[in-house]
XYZ file of C-alpha atoms in Angstrom:
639
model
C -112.749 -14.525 -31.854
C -110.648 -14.663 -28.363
C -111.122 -12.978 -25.371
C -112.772 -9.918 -24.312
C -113.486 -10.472 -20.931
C -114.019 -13.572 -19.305
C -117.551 -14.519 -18.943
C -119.562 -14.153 -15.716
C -122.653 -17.169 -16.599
C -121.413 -19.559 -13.760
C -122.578 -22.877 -14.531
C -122.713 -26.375 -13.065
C -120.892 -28.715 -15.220
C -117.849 -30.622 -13.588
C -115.723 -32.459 -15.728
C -112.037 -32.407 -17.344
C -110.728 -33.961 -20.226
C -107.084 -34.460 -21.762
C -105.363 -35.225 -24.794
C -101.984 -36.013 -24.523
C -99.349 -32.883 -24.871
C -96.011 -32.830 -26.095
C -94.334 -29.637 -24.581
C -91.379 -28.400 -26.634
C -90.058 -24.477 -27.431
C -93.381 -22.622 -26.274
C -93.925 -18.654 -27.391
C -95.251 -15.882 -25.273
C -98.079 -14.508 -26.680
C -101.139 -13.552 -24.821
C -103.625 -16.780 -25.316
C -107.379 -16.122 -25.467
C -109.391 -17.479 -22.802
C -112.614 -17.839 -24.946
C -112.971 -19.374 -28.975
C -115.544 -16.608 -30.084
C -118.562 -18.141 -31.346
C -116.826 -21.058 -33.055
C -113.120 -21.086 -34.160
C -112.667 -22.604 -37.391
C -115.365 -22.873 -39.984
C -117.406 -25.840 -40.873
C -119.242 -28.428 -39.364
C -116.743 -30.445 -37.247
C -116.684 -32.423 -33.822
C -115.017 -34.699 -31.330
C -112.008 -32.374 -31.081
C -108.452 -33.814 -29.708
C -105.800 -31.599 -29.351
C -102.317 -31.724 -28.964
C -99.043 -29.272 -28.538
C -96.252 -30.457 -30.497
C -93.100 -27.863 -30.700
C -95.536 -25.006 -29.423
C -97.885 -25.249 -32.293
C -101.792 -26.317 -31.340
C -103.241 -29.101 -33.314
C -107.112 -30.090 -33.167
C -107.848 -33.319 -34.748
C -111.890 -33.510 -35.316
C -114.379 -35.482 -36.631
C -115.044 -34.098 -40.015
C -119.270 -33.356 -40.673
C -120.795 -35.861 -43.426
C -120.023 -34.483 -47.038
C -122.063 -34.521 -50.645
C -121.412 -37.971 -51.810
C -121.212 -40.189 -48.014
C -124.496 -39.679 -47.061
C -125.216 -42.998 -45.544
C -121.620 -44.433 -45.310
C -120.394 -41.166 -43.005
C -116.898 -39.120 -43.713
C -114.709 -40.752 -45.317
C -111.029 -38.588 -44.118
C -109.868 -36.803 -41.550
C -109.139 -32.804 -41.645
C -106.571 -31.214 -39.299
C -106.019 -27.674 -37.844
C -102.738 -25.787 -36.436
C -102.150 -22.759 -34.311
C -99.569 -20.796 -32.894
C -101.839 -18.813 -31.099
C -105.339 -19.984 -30.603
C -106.877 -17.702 -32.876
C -105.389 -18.023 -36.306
C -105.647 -21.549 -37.877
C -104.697 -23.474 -40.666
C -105.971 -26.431 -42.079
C -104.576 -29.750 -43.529
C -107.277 -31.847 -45.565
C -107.597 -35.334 -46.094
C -104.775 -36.158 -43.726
C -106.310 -39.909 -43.308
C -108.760 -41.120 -45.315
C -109.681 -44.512 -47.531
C -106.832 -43.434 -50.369
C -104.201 -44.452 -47.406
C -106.311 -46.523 -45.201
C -107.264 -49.461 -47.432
C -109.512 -51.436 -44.771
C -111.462 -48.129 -44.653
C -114.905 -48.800 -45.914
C -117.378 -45.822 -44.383
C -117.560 -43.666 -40.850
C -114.181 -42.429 -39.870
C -114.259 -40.359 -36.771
C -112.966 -39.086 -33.393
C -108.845 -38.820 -34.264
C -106.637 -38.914 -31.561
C -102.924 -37.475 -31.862
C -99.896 -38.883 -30.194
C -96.199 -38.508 -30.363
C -93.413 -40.460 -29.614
C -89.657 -40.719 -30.874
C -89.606 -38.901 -33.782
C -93.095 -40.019 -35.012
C -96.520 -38.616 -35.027
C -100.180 -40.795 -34.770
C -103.239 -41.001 -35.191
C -105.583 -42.910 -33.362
C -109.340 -43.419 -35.061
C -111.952 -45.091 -35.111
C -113.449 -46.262 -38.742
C -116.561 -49.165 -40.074
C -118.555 -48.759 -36.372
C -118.239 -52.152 -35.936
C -120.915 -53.744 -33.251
C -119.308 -57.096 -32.499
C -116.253 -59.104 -33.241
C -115.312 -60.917 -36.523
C -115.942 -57.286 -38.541
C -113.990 -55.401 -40.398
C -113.565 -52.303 -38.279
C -112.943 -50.875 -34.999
C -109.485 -48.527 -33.842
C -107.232 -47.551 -36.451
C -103.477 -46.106 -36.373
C -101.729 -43.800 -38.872
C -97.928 -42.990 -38.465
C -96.116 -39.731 -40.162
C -92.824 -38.053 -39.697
C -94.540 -34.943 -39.780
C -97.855 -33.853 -37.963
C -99.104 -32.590 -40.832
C -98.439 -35.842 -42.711
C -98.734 -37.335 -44.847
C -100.132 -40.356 -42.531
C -99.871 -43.918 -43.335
C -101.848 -46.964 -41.994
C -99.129 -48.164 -39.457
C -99.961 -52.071 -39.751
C -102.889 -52.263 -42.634
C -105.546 -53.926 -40.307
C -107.579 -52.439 -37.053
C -105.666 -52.385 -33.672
C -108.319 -53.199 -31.713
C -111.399 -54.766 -33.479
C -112.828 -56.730 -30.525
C -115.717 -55.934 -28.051
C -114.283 -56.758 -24.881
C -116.177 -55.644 -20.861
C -118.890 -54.273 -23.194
C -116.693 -51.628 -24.568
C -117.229 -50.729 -27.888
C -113.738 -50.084 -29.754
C -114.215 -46.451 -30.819
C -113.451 -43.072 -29.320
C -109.708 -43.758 -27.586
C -107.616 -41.298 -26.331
C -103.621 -42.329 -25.591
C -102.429 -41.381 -22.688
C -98.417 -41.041 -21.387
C -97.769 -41.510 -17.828
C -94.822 -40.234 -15.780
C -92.690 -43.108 -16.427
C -93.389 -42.816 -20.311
C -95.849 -45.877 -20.324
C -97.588 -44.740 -22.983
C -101.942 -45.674 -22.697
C -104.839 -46.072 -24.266
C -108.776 -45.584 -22.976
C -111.391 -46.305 -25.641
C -115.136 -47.162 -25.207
C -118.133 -46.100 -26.201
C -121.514 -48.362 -25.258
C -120.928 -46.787 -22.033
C -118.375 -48.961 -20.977
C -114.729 -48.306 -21.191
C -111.667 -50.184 -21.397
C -107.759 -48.996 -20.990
C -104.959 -50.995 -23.108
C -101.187 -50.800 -22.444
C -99.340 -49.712 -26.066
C -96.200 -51.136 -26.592
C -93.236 -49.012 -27.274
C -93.620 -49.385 -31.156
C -97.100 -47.467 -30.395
C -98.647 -49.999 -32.978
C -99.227 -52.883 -30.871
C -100.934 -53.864 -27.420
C -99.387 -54.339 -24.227
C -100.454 -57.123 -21.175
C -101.108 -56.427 -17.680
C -99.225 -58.177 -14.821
C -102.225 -61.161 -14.705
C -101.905 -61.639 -18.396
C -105.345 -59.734 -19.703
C -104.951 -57.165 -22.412
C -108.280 -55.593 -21.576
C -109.016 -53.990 -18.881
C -112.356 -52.388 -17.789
C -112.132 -48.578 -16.235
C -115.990 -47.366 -16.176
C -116.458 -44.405 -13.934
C -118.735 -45.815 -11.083
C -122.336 -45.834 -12.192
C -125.064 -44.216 -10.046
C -127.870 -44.323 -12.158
C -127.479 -40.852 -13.201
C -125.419 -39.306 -16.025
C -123.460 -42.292 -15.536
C -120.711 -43.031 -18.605
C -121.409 -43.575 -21.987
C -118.290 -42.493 -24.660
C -115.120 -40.374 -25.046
C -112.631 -40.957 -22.345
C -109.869 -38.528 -21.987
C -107.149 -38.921 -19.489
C -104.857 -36.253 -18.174
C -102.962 -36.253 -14.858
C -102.369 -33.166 -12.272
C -101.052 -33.305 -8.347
C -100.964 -37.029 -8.779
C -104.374 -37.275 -9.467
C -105.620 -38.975 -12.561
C -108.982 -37.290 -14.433
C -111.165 -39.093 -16.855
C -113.284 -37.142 -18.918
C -116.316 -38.462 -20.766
C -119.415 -37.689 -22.116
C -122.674 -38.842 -20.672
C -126.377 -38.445 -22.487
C -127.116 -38.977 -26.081
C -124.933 -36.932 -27.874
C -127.515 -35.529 -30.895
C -129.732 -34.052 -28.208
C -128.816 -31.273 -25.340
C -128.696 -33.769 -22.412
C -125.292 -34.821 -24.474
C -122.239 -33.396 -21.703
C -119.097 -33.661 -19.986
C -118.728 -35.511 -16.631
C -115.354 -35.789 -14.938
C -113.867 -38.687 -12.134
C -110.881 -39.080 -10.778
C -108.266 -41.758 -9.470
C -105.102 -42.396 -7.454
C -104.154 -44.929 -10.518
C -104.339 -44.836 -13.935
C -106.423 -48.021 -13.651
C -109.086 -46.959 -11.355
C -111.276 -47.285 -9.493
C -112.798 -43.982 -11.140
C -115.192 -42.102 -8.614
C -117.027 -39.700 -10.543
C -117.184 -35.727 -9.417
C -119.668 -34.110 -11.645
C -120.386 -32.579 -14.599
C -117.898 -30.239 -16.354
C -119.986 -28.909 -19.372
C -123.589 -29.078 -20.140
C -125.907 -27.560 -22.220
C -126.891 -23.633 -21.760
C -130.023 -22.232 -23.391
C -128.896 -19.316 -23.897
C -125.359 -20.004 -25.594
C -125.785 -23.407 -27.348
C -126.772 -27.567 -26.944
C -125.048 -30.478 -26.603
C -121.396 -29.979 -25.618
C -119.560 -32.216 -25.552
C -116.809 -35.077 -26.643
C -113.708 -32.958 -25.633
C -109.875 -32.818 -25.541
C -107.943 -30.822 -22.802
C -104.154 -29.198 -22.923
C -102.290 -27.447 -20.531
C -100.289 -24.258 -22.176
C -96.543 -24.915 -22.843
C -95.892 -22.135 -20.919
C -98.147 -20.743 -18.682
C -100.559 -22.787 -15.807
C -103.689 -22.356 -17.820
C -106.078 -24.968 -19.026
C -108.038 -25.709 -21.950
C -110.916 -27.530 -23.074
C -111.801 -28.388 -26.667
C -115.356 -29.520 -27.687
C -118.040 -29.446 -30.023
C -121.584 -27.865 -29.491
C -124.483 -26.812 -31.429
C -126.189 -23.191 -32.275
C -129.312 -22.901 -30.822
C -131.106 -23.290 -33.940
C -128.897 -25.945 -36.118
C -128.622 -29.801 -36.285
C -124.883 -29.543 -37.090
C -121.815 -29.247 -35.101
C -119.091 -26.636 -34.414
C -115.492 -26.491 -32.597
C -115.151 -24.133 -29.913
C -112.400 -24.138 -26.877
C -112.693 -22.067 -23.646
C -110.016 -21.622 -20.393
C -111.101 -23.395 -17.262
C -109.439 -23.200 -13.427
C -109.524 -25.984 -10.405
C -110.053 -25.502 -7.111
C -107.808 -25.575 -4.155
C -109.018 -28.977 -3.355
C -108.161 -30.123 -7.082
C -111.932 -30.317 -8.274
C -112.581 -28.479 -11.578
C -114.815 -25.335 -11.663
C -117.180 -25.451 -14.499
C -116.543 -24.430 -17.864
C -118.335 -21.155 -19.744
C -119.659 -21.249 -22.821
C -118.823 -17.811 -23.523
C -121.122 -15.252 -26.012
C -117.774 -13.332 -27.345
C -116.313 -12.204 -30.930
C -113.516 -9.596 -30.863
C -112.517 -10.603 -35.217
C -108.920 -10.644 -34.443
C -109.285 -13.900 -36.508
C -109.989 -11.900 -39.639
C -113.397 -13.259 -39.639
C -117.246 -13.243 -38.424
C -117.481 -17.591 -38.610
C -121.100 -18.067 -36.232
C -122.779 -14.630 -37.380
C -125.899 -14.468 -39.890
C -126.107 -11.426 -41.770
C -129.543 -9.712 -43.430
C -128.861 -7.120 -45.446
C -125.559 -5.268 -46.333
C -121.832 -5.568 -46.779
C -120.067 -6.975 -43.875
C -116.246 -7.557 -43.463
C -113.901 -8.058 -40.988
C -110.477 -6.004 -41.119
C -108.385 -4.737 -38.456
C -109.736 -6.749 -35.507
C -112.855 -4.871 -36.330
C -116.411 -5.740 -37.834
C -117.281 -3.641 -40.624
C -120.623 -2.942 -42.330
C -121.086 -0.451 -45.310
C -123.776 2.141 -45.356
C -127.292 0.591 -45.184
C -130.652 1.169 -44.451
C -130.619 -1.072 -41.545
C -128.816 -4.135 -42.154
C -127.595 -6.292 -38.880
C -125.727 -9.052 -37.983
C -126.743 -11.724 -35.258
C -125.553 -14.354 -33.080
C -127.598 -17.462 -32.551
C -128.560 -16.984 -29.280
C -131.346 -16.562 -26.657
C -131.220 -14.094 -24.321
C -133.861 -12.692 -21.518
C -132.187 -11.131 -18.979
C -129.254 -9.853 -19.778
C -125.511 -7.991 -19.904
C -124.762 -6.894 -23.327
C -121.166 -5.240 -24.615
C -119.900 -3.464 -27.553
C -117.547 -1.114 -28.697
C -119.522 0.622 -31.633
C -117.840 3.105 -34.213
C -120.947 5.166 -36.162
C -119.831 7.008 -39.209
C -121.411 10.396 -39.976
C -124.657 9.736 -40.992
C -127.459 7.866 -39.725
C -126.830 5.552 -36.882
C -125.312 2.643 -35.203
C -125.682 -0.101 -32.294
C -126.839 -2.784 -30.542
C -130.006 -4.830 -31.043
C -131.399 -7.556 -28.472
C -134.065 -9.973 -27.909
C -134.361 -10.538 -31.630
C -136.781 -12.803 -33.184
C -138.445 -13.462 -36.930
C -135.336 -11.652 -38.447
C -135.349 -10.988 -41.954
C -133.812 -8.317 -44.698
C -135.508 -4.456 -44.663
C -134.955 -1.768 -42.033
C -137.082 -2.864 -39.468
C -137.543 -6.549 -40.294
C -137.406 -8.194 -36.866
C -138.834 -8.094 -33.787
C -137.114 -6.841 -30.577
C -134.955 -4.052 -29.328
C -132.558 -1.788 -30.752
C -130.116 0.877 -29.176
C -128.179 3.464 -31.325
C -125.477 5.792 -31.523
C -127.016 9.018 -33.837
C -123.711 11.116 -34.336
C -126.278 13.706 -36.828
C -128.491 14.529 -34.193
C -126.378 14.052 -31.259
C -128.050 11.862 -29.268
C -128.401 7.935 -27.704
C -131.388 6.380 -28.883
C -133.731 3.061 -27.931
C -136.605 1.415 -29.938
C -138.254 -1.571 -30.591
C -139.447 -2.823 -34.048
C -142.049 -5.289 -35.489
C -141.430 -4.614 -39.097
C -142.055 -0.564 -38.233
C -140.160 1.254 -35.786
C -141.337 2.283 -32.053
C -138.988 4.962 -30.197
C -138.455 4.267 -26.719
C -136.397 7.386 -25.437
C -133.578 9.260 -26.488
C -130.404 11.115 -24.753
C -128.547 14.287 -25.769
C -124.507 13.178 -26.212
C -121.622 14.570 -27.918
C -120.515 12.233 -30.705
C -117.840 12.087 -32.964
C -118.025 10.086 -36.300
C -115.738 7.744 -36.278
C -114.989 7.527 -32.794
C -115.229 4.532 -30.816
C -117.990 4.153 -27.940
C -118.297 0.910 -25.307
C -122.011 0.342 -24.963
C -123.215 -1.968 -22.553
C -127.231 -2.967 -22.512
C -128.795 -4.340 -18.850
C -131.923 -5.978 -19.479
C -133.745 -7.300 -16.060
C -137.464 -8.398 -17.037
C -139.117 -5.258 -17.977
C -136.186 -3.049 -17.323
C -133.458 -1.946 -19.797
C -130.399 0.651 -19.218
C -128.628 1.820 -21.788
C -124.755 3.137 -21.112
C -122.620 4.378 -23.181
C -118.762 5.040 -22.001
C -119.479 5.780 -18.189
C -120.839 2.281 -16.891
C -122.076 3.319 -13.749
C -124.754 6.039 -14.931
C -127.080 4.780 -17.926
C -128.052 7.399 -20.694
C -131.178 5.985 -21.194
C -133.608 3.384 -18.952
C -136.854 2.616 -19.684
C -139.502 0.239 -18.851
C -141.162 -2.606 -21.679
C -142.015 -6.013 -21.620
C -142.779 -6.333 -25.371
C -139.975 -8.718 -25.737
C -138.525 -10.949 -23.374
C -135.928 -12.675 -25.107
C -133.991 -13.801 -28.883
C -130.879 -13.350 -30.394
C -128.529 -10.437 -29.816
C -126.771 -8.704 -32.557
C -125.640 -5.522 -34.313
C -126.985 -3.163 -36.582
C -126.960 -0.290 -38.903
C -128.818 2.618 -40.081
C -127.292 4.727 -42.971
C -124.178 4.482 -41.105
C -121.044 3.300 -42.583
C -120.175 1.328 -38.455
C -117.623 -0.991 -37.044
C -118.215 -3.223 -34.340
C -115.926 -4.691 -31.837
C -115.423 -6.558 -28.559
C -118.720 -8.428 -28.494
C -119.600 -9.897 -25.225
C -122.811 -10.856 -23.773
C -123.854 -13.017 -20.635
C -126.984 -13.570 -18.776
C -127.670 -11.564 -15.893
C -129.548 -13.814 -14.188
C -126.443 -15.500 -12.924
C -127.199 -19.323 -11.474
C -124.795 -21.546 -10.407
C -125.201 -25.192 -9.237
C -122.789 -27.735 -6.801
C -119.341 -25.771 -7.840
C -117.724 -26.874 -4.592
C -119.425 -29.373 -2.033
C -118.383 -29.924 1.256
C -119.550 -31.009 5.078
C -118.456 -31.165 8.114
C -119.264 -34.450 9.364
C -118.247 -36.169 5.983
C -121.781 -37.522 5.282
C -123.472 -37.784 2.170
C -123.890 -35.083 -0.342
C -125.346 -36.371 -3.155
C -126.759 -34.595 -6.635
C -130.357 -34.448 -7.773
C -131.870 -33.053 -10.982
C -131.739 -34.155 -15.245
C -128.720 -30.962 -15.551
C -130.242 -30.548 -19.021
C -129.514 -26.484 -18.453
C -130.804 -23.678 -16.340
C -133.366 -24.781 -14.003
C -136.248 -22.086 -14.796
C -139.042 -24.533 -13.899
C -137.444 -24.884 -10.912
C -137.053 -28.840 -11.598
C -134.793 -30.153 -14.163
C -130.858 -28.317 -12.975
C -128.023 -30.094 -10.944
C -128.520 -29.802 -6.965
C -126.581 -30.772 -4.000
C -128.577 -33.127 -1.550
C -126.589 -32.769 1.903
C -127.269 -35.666 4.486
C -126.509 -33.731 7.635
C -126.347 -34.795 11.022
C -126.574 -31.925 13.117
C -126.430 -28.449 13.543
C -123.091 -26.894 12.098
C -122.666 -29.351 8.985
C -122.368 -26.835 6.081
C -122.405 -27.159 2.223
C -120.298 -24.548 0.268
C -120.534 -23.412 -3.281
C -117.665 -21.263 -5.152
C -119.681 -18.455 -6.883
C -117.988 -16.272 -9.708
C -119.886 -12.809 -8.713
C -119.532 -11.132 -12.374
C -118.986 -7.685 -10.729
C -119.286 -4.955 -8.009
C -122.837 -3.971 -7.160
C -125.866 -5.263 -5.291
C -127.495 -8.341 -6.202
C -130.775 -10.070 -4.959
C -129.326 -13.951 -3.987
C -131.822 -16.145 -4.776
C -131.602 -19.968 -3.799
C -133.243 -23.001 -5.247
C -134.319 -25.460 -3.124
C -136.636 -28.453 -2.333
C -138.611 -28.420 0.774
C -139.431 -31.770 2.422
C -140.472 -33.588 6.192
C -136.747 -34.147 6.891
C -135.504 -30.802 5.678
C -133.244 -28.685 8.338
C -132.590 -25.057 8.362
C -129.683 -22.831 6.883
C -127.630 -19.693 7.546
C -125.924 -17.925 4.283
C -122.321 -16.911 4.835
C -120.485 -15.051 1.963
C -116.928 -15.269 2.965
C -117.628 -16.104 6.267
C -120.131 -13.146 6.845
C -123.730 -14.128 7.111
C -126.698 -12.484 5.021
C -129.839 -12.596 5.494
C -132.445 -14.499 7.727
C -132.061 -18.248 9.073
C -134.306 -20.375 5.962
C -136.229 -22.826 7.026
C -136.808 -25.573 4.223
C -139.040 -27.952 6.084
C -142.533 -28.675 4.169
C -145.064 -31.592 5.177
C -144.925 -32.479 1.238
C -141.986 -32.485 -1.532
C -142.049 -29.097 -2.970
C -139.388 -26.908 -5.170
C -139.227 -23.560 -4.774
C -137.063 -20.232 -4.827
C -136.052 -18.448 -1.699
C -134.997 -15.028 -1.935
C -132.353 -15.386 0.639
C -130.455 -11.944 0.591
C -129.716 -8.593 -0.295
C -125.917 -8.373 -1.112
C -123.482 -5.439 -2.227
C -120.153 -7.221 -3.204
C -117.459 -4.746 -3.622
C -115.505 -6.572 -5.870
C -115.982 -9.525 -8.861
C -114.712 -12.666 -8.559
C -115.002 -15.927 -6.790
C -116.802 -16.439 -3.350
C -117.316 -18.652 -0.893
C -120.984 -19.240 -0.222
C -121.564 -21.227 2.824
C -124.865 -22.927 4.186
C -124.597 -23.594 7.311
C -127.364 -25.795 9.024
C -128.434 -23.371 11.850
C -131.170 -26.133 13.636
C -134.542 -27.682 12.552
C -138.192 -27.375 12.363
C -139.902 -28.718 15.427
C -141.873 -30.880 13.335
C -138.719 -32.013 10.958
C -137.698 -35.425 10.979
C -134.184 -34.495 10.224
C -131.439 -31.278 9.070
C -130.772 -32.439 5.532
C -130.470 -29.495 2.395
C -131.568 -29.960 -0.952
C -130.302 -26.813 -2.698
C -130.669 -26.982 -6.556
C -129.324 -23.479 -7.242
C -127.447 -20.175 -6.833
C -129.084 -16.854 -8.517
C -127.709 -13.521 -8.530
C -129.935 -10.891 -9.669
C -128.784 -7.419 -9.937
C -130.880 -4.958 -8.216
């Protein structure tokens, strides 16, 4: 796992979450910006994370084991890094042998430090009312590995106060050292003072112990578990999840405040679910590097195709105006972890060594991520041995053991004969086309795939001319893998992101400071047209503008396709990109409520990175009642 290259699939998901950081010695290697597919094994959630003398620790809800089915886990597993990509774990750091009012359902740990001492905060018993045995929990070492001990034999907070249920805290240090703690699930949520002993609760200057710090509810994705608090130019971000989190409209929102009591104004959503790349993120911790200005956010999500839960972390940026730019769930693996955690083999001997993937001579055995693809940008650095051949295959579905036991496409490296090859199988094998190159066994070659609908390139080494393209629409989307034939191969540097890039309310702005609301479920990418995250903008005139900040994955032409819905009181817009307009004046008034896709713009960009996409209300329809833009999306598709 760890970074390749950083991913290109723009989301919209605002949100930002933190768990507390001590910052002590740091170290100066190179951090990844991306997990890999997941980045420890086993099924694990609810991640906090902390830096305690430069080493990374992840404290996560451990999955239900043989034996607690019914009653939930029963302990509490930790995980340390030095650098993000090798970890270790501690078992059974809490659980009912040194919690004794522990009965069933411990979960979502929380680690703090303070004078010499390490804690952790959890919630055990899911209590749903007061008078019970349950609620949050506290464990005290001397080391962070432990061994933990209950700190005061009895819940801290076992009460149900402002609707809060006492479960999923977070502590929180301020500037002055007041240390803090947010809790709440219910979708309500409370903060608590700690006292300095970090075992007992605090008042406020009237006297309550409670008070209630719910993001502001709109009636959409409002709050509903797993605060996190972290503070950055004096501004104070709660994290949380909103939706239900066993299903994939389970995400991350984000507010902020000028206090660390509120009011909380909610921004948007931070992490949401990508049908491509996996459901349900969500229930996160966030740390700034000891050392460095970069970010982090640790969650949990789900493989496309499984119930249970990983832990994965990626790198995420703000904007100049302090707003967070939404985080990728990046399709990545380059094995300098020492191992292929997220990957289903059929057929052969796989191993990782080296940084590399390995796979002993077979008569086409492959290894595949869970993941859906369509349209798509697909990377690999393949080393074929001297016989038979080796590569990529795409679009997968019904995979099973035996040469050609799947469905989809394959591309090849065939060092024998010479040559780059596509197919497609179905249980046989269909050749595509083929291309004479000069091989060497054992030598390593970047491919890169570009599917777009029917069309499919092939490039191997020189990414600007493709050895092969051809034309099929047998499949149109699955998993993405690799694969052998007879070749003894290695594999490294897996990356893959759509290339049907879409992006929704990054950055939101107008100039006469009216309303500009969102619309939409944000359940994923809007395909239908109806179900992403939009910006409604409430404008007044001509000249009020709503921008987006678009992460163009790279230098070439794209078609720019916009999302919007057309109304009677719809104005008209003008794209700038970086203050340079595109395209024709769109006109987005309709006698009836109708979504549709507007392909806005032809657009070479001569470099990647982010952009500033501007619409600019240019006037209205004569028979418009208004100038406002509903704009639900932001596609680039590569021409």
């Amino acid at each position: 796992m760890g970074k390749i290259k950083k991913s290109n699939l723009v989301l919209f998901c605002v949100s930002i979450v933190i768990c507390l950081f001590v910052s002590l010695p740091g170290f100066t290697y190179a951090a990844p910006i991306h997990s890999g597919p997941q980045f420890v094994d086993g099924y694990y959630a609810d991640p906090d994370v902390q830096i305690y003398n430069g080493t990374y620790w992840v404290y996560p809800t451990r999955s239900t084991q043989v034996g607690e089915s019914g009653t939930g886990a029963k302990s509490v597993d930790i995980f340390s890094s030095t650098d993000m990509v090798n970890w270790t774990k501690y078992s059974n750091v809490i659980s009912s042998a040194n919690i004794s009012w522990l009965q069933h359902s411990l979960w979502a740990p929380n680690g703090a430090y303070r004078d010499g001492k390490y804690y952790i905060y959890f919630a055990a018993n899911a209590i749903n009312g007061d008078g019970q045995l349950g609620g949050i929990g506290v464990a005290v070492a001397d080391n962070p590995q432990g061994p933990y001990t209950d700190a005061i034999g009895a819940p801290l907070i076992n009460v149900v106060r402002n609707g809060a249920g006492p479960m999923d805290q977070d502590v929180f240090f301020d500037d002055d050292g007041q240390a803090y703690m947010y809790y709440g699930s219910w979708g309500e949520c409370n903060v608590v003072k700690l006292n300095a002993d970090m075992k007992s609760l605090g008042t406020w200057p009237d006297g309550t112990v409670y008070k209630k710090v719910t993001p502001t509810k709109t009636g959409d994705n409002d709050y509903f578990e797993a605060p996190k608090v972290f503070k950055r130019n004096g501004i104070y971000y709660l994290t949380y999840a909103a939706g239900v989190w066993a299903d994939s409209s389970y995400k991350v929102m984000y507010a902020t405040s000028s206090s660390v009591t509120g009011p909380f104004v909610p921004k948007g959503i931070m992490l949401h679910t990508d049908t491509t790349t996996a459901d349900g993120p969500g229930h996160n911790g966030i740390v700034k590097s000891p050392t460095t200005n970069d970010w982090y956010i640790f969650y949990h999500k789900r493989y496309l195709n499984s119930p249970q839960r990983v832990l994965a972390f990626d790198k995420f940026e703000f904007n100049a105006d302090n707003t967070i730019i939404p985080v990728e769930m990046a399709v990545e693996d380059n094995f300098d972890d020492g191992n292929d955690t997220g990957w289903t083999k059929y057929g052969g001997t796989w191993t990782v060594s080296g940084g590399q993937y390995h796979v002993a001579s077979n008569p086409g055995a492959k290894a595949l991520l869970d993941t859906n693809f369509s349209n798509m940008i697909y990377e690999a650095d393949v080393t074929p041995g001297s016989t038979g051949n080796a590569g990529l295959v795409f679009r997968v579905s019904n995979p099973g053991t035996g040469s050609d036991a799947y469905q989809g496409y394959y591309a090849g490296l065939d060092v024998p004969n010479q040559k780059v090859l596509i197919g497609k199988a179905n249980n046989n094998w269909t050749s595509l086309a083929t291309a004479s190159m000069s091989l060497t066994a054992n030598a390593k070659y970047h491919v890169k795939i570009v599917a777009q609908d029917e069309s499919i390139k092939v490039y191997v080494d020189d990414m600007t001319i493709p050895k092969i393209s051809v034309t099929d629409s047998t499949y149109i989307g699955g998993s993405i893998g690799v694969r052998t034939y007879d070749s003894a191969a290695k594999f490294d540097n897996i990356s893959v992101q759509s290339s049907q890039y879409e992006t929704e309310n990054l950055s939101v702005s107008a100039t006469s400071g009216v309303k500009h609301t969102m619309f939409g479920n944000g359940t994923g990418r809007d395909l239908n047209l109806s179900g992403g995250y939009g910006t409604t903008l409430e404008a007044n005139g001509v000249n009020d503008y709503v921008t987006y900040t678009v992460n163009v994955p790279e230098a070439r032409s794209y078609s720019v396709r916009v999302g919007v819905k057309k109304g009677p009181n719809r104005g008209q817009f003008q794209l700038s990109v970086n203050d340079v307009n595109h395209g024709s004046v769109q006109d987005l008034y309709s006698t009836g409520l109708n979504y549709t896709e507007l392909n806005v713009a032809n657009i070479i960009f001569s470099s990647a990175g982010n952009k500033s996409f501007k619409f600019n209300v240019a006037g209205k329809n004569g028979s418009s009642s208004g100038y406002n833009l509903l704009l639900d999306y932001i596609k680039l598709v590569p021409n």
